[in-house]
C-alpha cells in the first residue's frame, strides 16, 4: 500500500486538530472523518501524528513534554486490537496537578491508567543501531508514579478503530497526573516485581506487576527509542516517557476519586466532578 501523500497527511492532521481544539468536546468523531484521510498503516498514523503535533502546540496545547507508550500489556493489546505497542505525543497542557478536581464532561470516554513514568537524563538515538535495555536504564534520570487519563474519542466499540487511527490521535492521550519522585527510586532490576493498583473511591479495581509491561517497564522505553529510530527520530534528554498501564484501564464515572499506588514509587490521586 503506498503511503499517504504529504497533502493528505496535512489534511488529516488539520481535521484532527480542529476536533481536538474545539471549544467543547464534540461527539465521537471517527465516523465523520473523510475516508480518504484515514491512515491504513501505522507508518501513516505516525506521519499524521507528527503533522498534528505542530498544530496542537500552536493552538493552545503548548510544547511537547515527551511520549506515552501504550498497548504494552497483552490485555490492552487485546482491548484495542493492536498487534503491539504504540506511541503518542504528550503536551504541556496535558499536565494536571496531583489532587486536582477535573470536570468529567471534558472527556468523551475517560479511562484511568496506573503507570510508571521515567524522565530521561540523556537522549536515546536508535537511528543507526537498536537501543538496549541497559542503555535505556542508564538514560533514566527520575522515576515517578503517574495517572494517565486516556479518552476514547471514537464512535463504536473499543477495538474497532484500528491501530493506525489510534496512533494518529496520539493513542488516546488526554492528561497526565505526575506523582512526586520517591526518596529512593527502585533499581531497574526491581521494576518487574513492583505491584501497581488502581482504586476508585477507595475500592481496588485492578492490579498488575511491572513484568506485565513487556516483561519489564523499561522495555517500553527501549521499544519507543527503536520505533522512533525507524521513523528517523530520537527520544530527547529531559523528555517524560509513560511506560504503559500496569493493571487494566478503569473507565471513569462522574464523581469518582481515583488513586493509583505503585510499590516503592508511591501514589497519586485526582477527582472528577460532573
mmCIF file of C-alpha atoms in Angstrom:
data_model
loop_
_atom_site.group_PDB
_atom_site.id
_atom_site.type_symbol
_atom_site.label_atom_id
_atom_site.label_comp_id
_atom_site.label_asym_id
_atom_site.label_seq_id
_atom_site.Cartn_x
_atom_site.Cartn_y
_atom_site.Cartn_z
ATOM 1 C CA UNK A 1 0.000 0.000 0.000
ATOM 2 C CA UNK A 2 1.529 3.366 -0.999
ATOM 3 C CA UNK A 3 1.976 5.944 1.771
ATOM 4 C CA UNK A 4 -0.433 8.825 2.054
ATOM 5 C CA UNK A 5 0.607 11.882 0.094
ATOM 6 C CA UNK A 6 2.008 14.860 2.062
ATOM 7 C CA UNK A 7 -1.139 16.793 1.169
ATOM 8 C CA UNK A 8 -3.375 14.050 2.588
ATOM 9 C CA UNK A 9 -1.258 13.808 5.743
ATOM 10 C CA UNK A 10 -1.621 17.564 6.269
ATOM 11 C CA UNK A 11 -5.368 17.447 5.623
ATOM 12 C CA UNK A 12 -5.815 14.578 8.102
ATOM 13 C CA UNK A 13 -3.770 16.404 10.738
ATOM 14 C CA UNK A 14 -5.774 19.573 10.205
ATOM 15 C CA UNK A 15 -9.042 17.674 10.547
ATOM 16 C CA UNK A 16 -7.920 16.057 13.809
ATOM 17 C CA UNK A 17 -6.584 19.360 15.167
ATOM 18 C CA UNK A 18 -9.951 21.009 14.567
ATOM 19 C CA UNK A 19 -11.689 18.249 16.540
ATOM 20 C CA UNK A 20 -9.203 18.284 19.425
ATOM 21 C CA UNK A 21 -9.201 22.068 19.822
ATOM 22 C CA UNK A 22 -12.972 22.551 19.672
ATOM 23 C CA UNK A 23 -14.377 24.751 22.441
ATOM 24 C CA UNK A 24 -16.297 21.798 23.900
ATOM 25 C CA UNK A 25 -15.731 18.107 23.286
ATOM 26 C CA UNK A 26 -17.600 17.199 20.100
ATOM 27 C CA UNK A 27 -19.342 13.874 19.679
ATOM 28 C CA UNK A 28 -17.215 10.858 18.861
ATOM 29 C CA UNK A 29 -15.566 11.823 15.616
ATOM 30 C CA UNK A 30 -14.018 8.889 13.783
ATOM 31 C CA UNK A 31 -17.069 8.051 11.707
ATOM 32 C CA UNK A 32 -17.174 11.624 10.387
ATOM 33 C CA UNK A 33 -13.555 11.701 9.196
ATOM 34 C CA UNK A 34 -13.437 11.698 5.407
ATOM 35 C CA UNK A 35 -12.498 8.205 4.307
ATOM 36 C CA UNK A 36 -9.685 9.414 2.091
ATOM 37 C CA UNK A 37 -7.885 10.912 5.099
ATOM 38 C CA UNK A 38 -7.831 7.827 7.306
ATOM 39 C CA UNK A 39 -4.443 6.160 7.723
ATOM 40 C CA UNK A 40 -4.308 2.496 6.775
ATOM 41 C CA UNK A 41 -0.774 1.767 8.045
ATOM 42 C CA UNK A 42 0.976 2.523 11.321
ATOM 43 C CA UNK A 43 3.679 4.494 9.490
ATOM 44 C CA UNK A 44 0.992 6.768 8.025
ATOM 45 C CA UNK A 45 -0.503 7.084 11.511
ATOM 46 C CA UNK A 46 2.840 8.357 12.802
ATOM 47 C CA UNK A 47 3.192 10.745 9.874
ATOM 48 C CA UNK A 48 -0.197 12.262 10.668
ATOM 49 C CA UNK A 49 0.699 12.349 14.365
ATOM 50 C CA UNK A 50 3.852 14.325 13.600
ATOM 51 C CA UNK A 51 1.946 16.819 11.457
ATOM 52 C CA UNK A 52 -0.681 17.109 14.212
ATOM 53 C CA UNK A 53 1.993 17.811 16.840
ATOM 54 C CA UNK A 54 2.880 21.264 15.498
ATOM 55 C CA UNK A 55 -0.753 22.243 15.030
ATOM 56 C CA UNK A 56 -1.703 21.348 18.600
ATOM 57 C CA UNK A 57 1.354 23.119 20.032
ATOM 58 C CA UNK A 58 0.389 26.272 18.159
ATOM 59 C CA UNK A 59 -3.280 26.078 19.218
ATOM 60 C CA UNK A 60 -3.036 26.016 22.992
ATOM 61 C CA UNK A 61 -1.506 22.641 23.866
ATOM 62 C CA UNK A 62 1.959 24.175 24.341
ATOM 63 C CA UNK A 63 5.283 22.458 23.784
ATOM 64 C CA UNK A 64 5.654 18.704 23.826
ATOM 65 C CA UNK A 65 6.926 17.155 27.067
ATOM 66 C CA UNK A 66 7.553 13.613 25.923
ATOM 67 C CA UNK A 67 5.859 10.418 24.868
ATOM 68 C CA UNK A 68 3.253 7.960 26.042
ATOM 69 C CA UNK A 69 3.781 4.329 25.178
ATOM 70 C CA UNK A 70 0.569 2.339 25.179
ATOM 71 C CA UNK A 71 -0.672 -1.178 24.477
ATOM 72 C CA UNK A 72 2.291 -2.532 26.407
ATOM 73 C CA UNK A 73 0.373 -5.372 28.063
ATOM 74 C CA UNK A 74 -1.395 -8.264 26.396
ATOM 75 C CA UNK A 75 -4.639 -7.092 27.969
ATOM 76 C CA UNK A 76 -4.552 -3.616 26.437
ATOM 77 C CA UNK A 77 -3.422 -5.010 23.096
ATOM 78 C CA UNK A 78 -6.469 -7.299 23.079
ATOM 79 C CA UNK A 79 -8.738 -4.468 24.255
ATOM 80 C CA UNK A 80 -7.663 -2.135 21.448
ATOM 81 C CA UNK A 81 -6.934 -4.927 18.950
ATOM 82 C CA UNK A 82 -3.414 -3.643 18.429
ATOM 83 C CA UNK A 83 -0.659 -6.050 17.337
ATOM 84 C CA UNK A 84 1.897 -4.436 19.651
ATOM 85 C CA UNK A 85 2.777 -1.180 21.415
ATOM 86 C CA UNK A 86 2.162 2.274 20.045
ATOM 87 C CA UNK A 87 3.332 5.773 20.958
ATOM 88 C CA UNK A 88 1.713 9.184 21.212
ATOM 89 C CA UNK A 89 2.866 12.707 21.965
ATOM 90 C CA UNK A 90 2.218 14.497 25.285
ATOM 91 C CA UNK A 91 1.986 18.273 25.682
ATOM 92 C CA UNK A 92 2.467 20.839 28.431
ATOM 93 C CA UNK A 93 -1.291 21.389 28.608
ATOM 94 C CA UNK A 94 -1.708 17.667 29.418
ATOM 95 C CA UNK A 95 -0.132 18.048 32.858
ATOM 96 C CA UNK A 96 -2.560 18.067 35.811
ATOM 97 C CA UNK A 97 -1.542 18.811 39.388
ATOM 98 C CA UNK A 98 -1.939 15.918 41.851
ATOM 99 C CA UNK A 99 -5.138 16.195 43.868
ATOM 100 C CA UNK A 100 -6.892 18.302 41.226
ATOM 101 C CA UNK A 101 -10.622 18.140 40.549
ATOM 102 C CA UNK A 102 -11.499 17.813 36.856
ATOM 103 C CA UNK A 103 -14.821 18.117 35.079
ATOM 104 C CA UNK A 104 -15.754 14.665 33.763
ATOM 105 C CA UNK A 105 -17.657 16.376 30.949
ATOM 106 C CA UNK A 106 -14.328 17.368 29.370
ATOM 107 C CA UNK A 107 -13.920 13.789 28.192
ATOM 108 C CA UNK A 108 -15.869 11.593 25.825
ATOM 109 C CA UNK A 109 -14.988 8.263 27.451
ATOM 110 C CA UNK A 110 -12.226 8.631 30.013
ATOM 111 C CA UNK A 111 -10.025 5.764 31.125
ATOM 112 C CA UNK A 112 -7.607 5.718 34.051
ATOM 113 C CA UNK A 113 -4.203 4.096 33.733
ATOM 114 C CA UNK A 114 -1.696 3.365 36.521
ATOM 115 C CA UNK A 115 1.802 3.840 35.152
ATOM 116 C CA UNK A 116 5.496 4.036 35.902
ATOM 117 C CA UNK A 117 6.892 7.205 34.343
ATOM 118 C CA UNK A 118 10.519 7.963 33.638
ATOM 119 C CA UNK A 119 12.159 11.290 32.917
ATOM 120 C CA UNK A 120 15.274 10.873 30.836
ATOM 121 C CA UNK A 121 18.582 12.424 31.840
ATOM 122 C CA UNK A 122 20.047 11.651 28.424
ATOM 123 C CA UNK A 123 18.627 11.057 24.989
ATOM 124 C CA UNK A 124 18.346 7.756 23.128
ATOM 125 C CA UNK A 125 19.154 7.522 19.425
ATOM 126 C CA UNK A 126 18.335 4.309 17.549
ATOM 127 C CA UNK A 127 18.620 5.678 14.015
ATOM 128 C CA UNK A 128 21.765 3.686 13.271
ATOM 129 C CA UNK A 129 21.508 0.765 15.701
ATOM 130 C CA UNK A 130 18.960 -0.541 18.218
ATOM 131 C CA UNK A 131 18.948 0.752 21.794
ATOM 132 C CA UNK A 132 19.385 -1.891 24.519
ATOM 133 C CA UNK A 133 17.691 -2.291 27.898
ATOM 134 C CA UNK A 134 20.941 -1.403 29.683
ATOM 135 C CA UNK A 135 21.215 1.811 27.668
ATOM 136 C CA UNK A 136 17.623 2.750 28.436
ATOM 137 C CA UNK A 137 18.160 2.111 32.157
ATOM 138 C CA UNK A 138 21.317 4.256 32.140
ATOM 139 C CA UNK A 139 19.404 7.123 30.498
ATOM 140 C CA UNK A 140 16.765 7.349 33.246
ATOM 141 C CA UNK A 141 17.054 10.394 35.485
ATOM 142 C CA UNK A 142 13.834 10.048 37.527
ATOM 143 C CA UNK A 143 11.027 7.564 38.086
ATOM 144 C CA UNK A 144 7.586 8.541 39.315
ATOM 145 C CA UNK A 145 4.106 7.092 39.739
ATOM 146 C CA UNK A 146 1.531 8.630 37.428
ATOM 147 C CA UNK A 147 -2.062 8.540 36.299
ATOM 148 C CA UNK A 148 -2.664 8.768 32.592
ATOM 149 C CA UNK A 149 -6.156 9.844 31.591
ATOM 150 C CA UNK A 150 -6.937 8.469 28.184
ATOM 151 C CA UNK A 151 -10.008 9.496 26.216
ATOM 152 C CA UNK A 152 -11.663 7.160 23.732
ATOM 153 C CA UNK A 153 -12.736 9.805 21.239
ATOM 154 C CA UNK A 154 -14.179 7.457 18.664
ATOM 155 C CA UNK A 155 -17.510 6.005 17.668
ATOM 156 C CA UNK A 156 -18.142 2.307 18.018
ATOM 157 C CA UNK A 157 -16.787 -0.192 20.477
ATOM 158 C CA UNK A 158 -13.244 -0.406 21.782
ATOM 159 C CA UNK A 159 -11.109 -2.244 19.294
ATOM 160 C CA UNK A 160 -12.978 -1.108 16.187
ATOM 161 C CA UNK A 161 -10.874 1.974 15.448
ATOM 162 C CA UNK A 162 -7.643 0.323 14.310
ATOM 163 C CA UNK A 163 -4.026 0.935 15.285
ATOM 164 C CA UNK A 164 -3.199 3.476 12.512
ATOM 165 C CA UNK A 165 -6.004 5.838 13.547
ATOM 166 C CA UNK A 166 -5.286 5.419 17.262
ATOM 167 C CA UNK A 167 -1.644 6.332 16.597
ATOM 168 C CA UNK A 168 -2.608 9.393 14.551
ATOM 169 C CA UNK A 169 -4.678 10.558 17.537
ATOM 170 C CA UNK A 170 -1.747 10.157 19.978
ATOM 171 C CA UNK A 171 -3.010 6.807 21.215
ATOM 172 C CA UNK A 172 -5.930 8.343 23.158
ATOM 173 C CA UNK A 173 -3.693 10.503 25.386
ATOM 174 C CA UNK A 174 -5.513 13.291 27.226
ATOM 175 C CA UNK A 175 -3.931 14.130 30.620
ATOM 176 C CA UNK A 176 -1.076 13.080 32.895
ATOM 177 C CA UNK A 177 -1.070 13.420 36.697
ATOM 178 C CA UNK A 178 2.528 13.076 37.879
ATOM 179 C CA UNK A 179 3.341 11.969 41.399
ATOM 180 C CA UNK A 180 6.435 13.023 43.276
ATOM 181 C CA UNK A 181 9.678 11.073 42.848
ATOM 182 C CA UNK A 182 10.396 8.692 45.730
ATOM 183 C CA UNK A 183 13.221 9.333 48.168
ATOM 184 C CA UNK A 184 14.993 6.304 46.723
ATOM 185 C CA UNK A 185 13.927 5.013 43.359
ATOM 186 C CA UNK A 186 13.827 1.269 42.821
ATOM 187 C CA UNK A 187 16.635 -0.199 40.780
ATOM 188 C CA UNK A 188 15.943 -1.393 37.221
ATOM 189 C CA UNK A 189 16.137 -4.987 38.454
ATOM 190 C CA UNK A 190 13.278 -4.333 40.909
ATOM 191 C CA UNK A 191 10.830 -2.869 38.399
ATOM 192 C CA UNK A 192 9.307 -6.131 37.082
ATOM 193 C CA UNK A 193 8.219 -7.155 40.596
ATOM 194 C CA UNK A 194 6.538 -3.863 41.547
ATOM 195 C CA UNK A 195 2.779 -4.065 42.050
ATOM 196 C CA UNK A 196 0.559 -1.322 40.650
ATOM 197 C CA UNK A 197 -3.030 -0.818 41.841
ATOM 198 C CA UNK A 198 -5.863 1.451 40.693
ATOM 199 C CA UNK A 199 -8.507 2.467 43.236
ATOM 200 C CA UNK A 200 -11.811 4.199 42.515
ATOM 201 C CA UNK A 201 -13.475 5.749 45.584
ATOM 202 C CA UNK A 202 -11.242 3.639 47.804
ATOM 203 C CA UNK A 203 -12.113 0.371 46.058
ATOM 204 C CA UNK A 204 -9.456 -1.560 44.184
ATOM 205 C CA UNK A 205 -10.451 -2.001 40.546
ATOM 206 C CA UNK A 206 -7.394 -3.802 39.158
ATOM 207 C CA UNK A 207 -3.782 -4.624 39.881
ATOM 208 C CA UNK A 208 -0.759 -5.890 37.999
ATOM 209 C CA UNK A 209 3.015 -6.077 38.161
ATOM 210 C CA UNK A 210 5.755 -4.327 36.267
ATOM 211 C CA UNK A 211 6.504 -7.564 34.448
ATOM 212 C CA UNK A 212 3.103 -7.280 32.737
ATOM 213 C CA UNK A 213 4.540 -4.333 30.770
ATOM 214 C CA UNK A 214 6.538 -6.037 28.003
ATOM 215 C CA UNK A 215 8.280 -8.172 30.640
ATOM 216 C CA UNK A 216 9.990 -5.075 32.112
ATOM 217 C CA UNK A 217 8.665 -1.471 32.193
ATOM 218 C CA UNK A 218 11.878 -0.089 30.695
ATOM 219 C CA UNK A 219 11.313 -2.275 27.652
ATOM 220 C CA UNK A 220 8.686 0.347 26.776
ATOM 221 C CA UNK A 221 11.491 2.935 26.612
ATOM 222 C CA UNK A 222 13.574 0.562 24.502
ATOM 223 C CA UNK A 223 10.629 -0.020 22.177
ATOM 224 C CA UNK A 224 9.972 3.728 21.883
ATOM 225 C CA UNK A 225 13.581 4.595 21.049
ATOM 226 C CA UNK A 226 13.794 1.850 18.450
ATOM 227 C CA UNK A 227 10.435 2.654 16.834
ATOM 228 C CA UNK A 228 11.304 6.329 16.640
ATOM 229 C CA UNK A 229 14.668 5.392 15.152
ATOM 230 C CA UNK A 230 12.810 3.642 12.327
ATOM 231 C CA UNK A 231 10.955 6.913 11.762
ATOM 232 C CA UNK A 232 14.171 8.960 11.768
ATOM 233 C CA UNK A 233 13.522 10.452 15.204
ATOM 234 C CA UNK A 234 15.093 10.262 18.658
ATOM 235 C CA UNK A 235 13.982 10.417 22.294
ATOM 236 C CA UNK A 236 15.433 13.600 23.758
ATOM 237 C CA UNK A 237 17.068 14.259 27.121
ATOM 238 C CA UNK A 238 14.529 15.732 29.548
ATOM 239 C CA UNK A 239 11.537 14.050 27.931
ATOM 240 C CA UNK A 240 8.929 12.270 30.029
ATOM 241 C CA UNK A 241 8.026 8.729 28.957
ATOM 242 C CA UNK A 242 4.936 6.917 30.216
ATOM 243 C CA UNK A 243 5.641 3.200 30.033
ATOM 244 C CA UNK A 244 2.059 1.908 29.824
ATOM 245 C CA UNK A 245 -0.594 0.906 32.302
ATOM 246 C CA UNK A 246 0.261 -1.897 34.721
ATOM 247 C CA UNK A 247 -3.305 -3.002 35.608
ATOM 248 C CA UNK A 248 -6.201 -2.910 33.154
ATOM 249 C CA UNK A 249 -7.635 0.569 32.461
ATOM 250 C CA UNK A 250 -10.512 1.716 34.646
ATOM 251 C CA UNK A 251 -13.338 3.501 32.807
ATOM 252 C CA UNK A 252 -14.347 6.611 34.704
ATOM 253 C CA UNK A 253 -17.741 7.509 36.193
ATOM 254 C CA UNK A 254 -18.576 11.125 37.134
ATOM 255 C CA UNK A 255 -17.872 11.784 40.802
ATOM 256 C CA UNK A 256 -15.029 9.260 41.023
ATOM 257 C CA UNK A 257 -11.987 9.856 43.160
ATOM 258 C CA UNK A 258 -9.079 7.980 41.620
ATOM 259 C CA UNK A 259 -5.853 6.933 43.276
ATOM 260 C CA UNK A 260 -3.043 4.789 41.920
ATOM 261 C CA UNK A 261 -0.372 3.153 44.061
ATOM 262 C CA UNK A 262 2.865 1.555 42.912
ATOM 263 C CA UNK A 263 5.259 -0.272 45.246
ATOM 264 C CA UNK A 264 8.390 1.674 46.087
ATOM 265 C CA UNK A 265 7.277 4.633 43.952
ATOM 266 C CA UNK A 266 4.279 5.983 45.877
ATOM 267 C CA UNK A 267 0.782 7.156 44.986
ATOM 268 C CA UNK A 268 -1.070 9.977 43.260
ATOM 269 C CA UNK A 269 -4.758 10.945 43.115
ATOM 270 C CA UNK A 270 -7.236 13.002 41.103
ATOM 271 C CA UNK A 271 -11.015 13.558 41.358
ATOM 272 C CA UNK A 272 -13.766 14.121 38.796
ATOM 273 C CA UNK A 273 -16.872 16.281 39.080
ATOM 274 C CA UNK A 274 -19.853 16.253 36.775
#
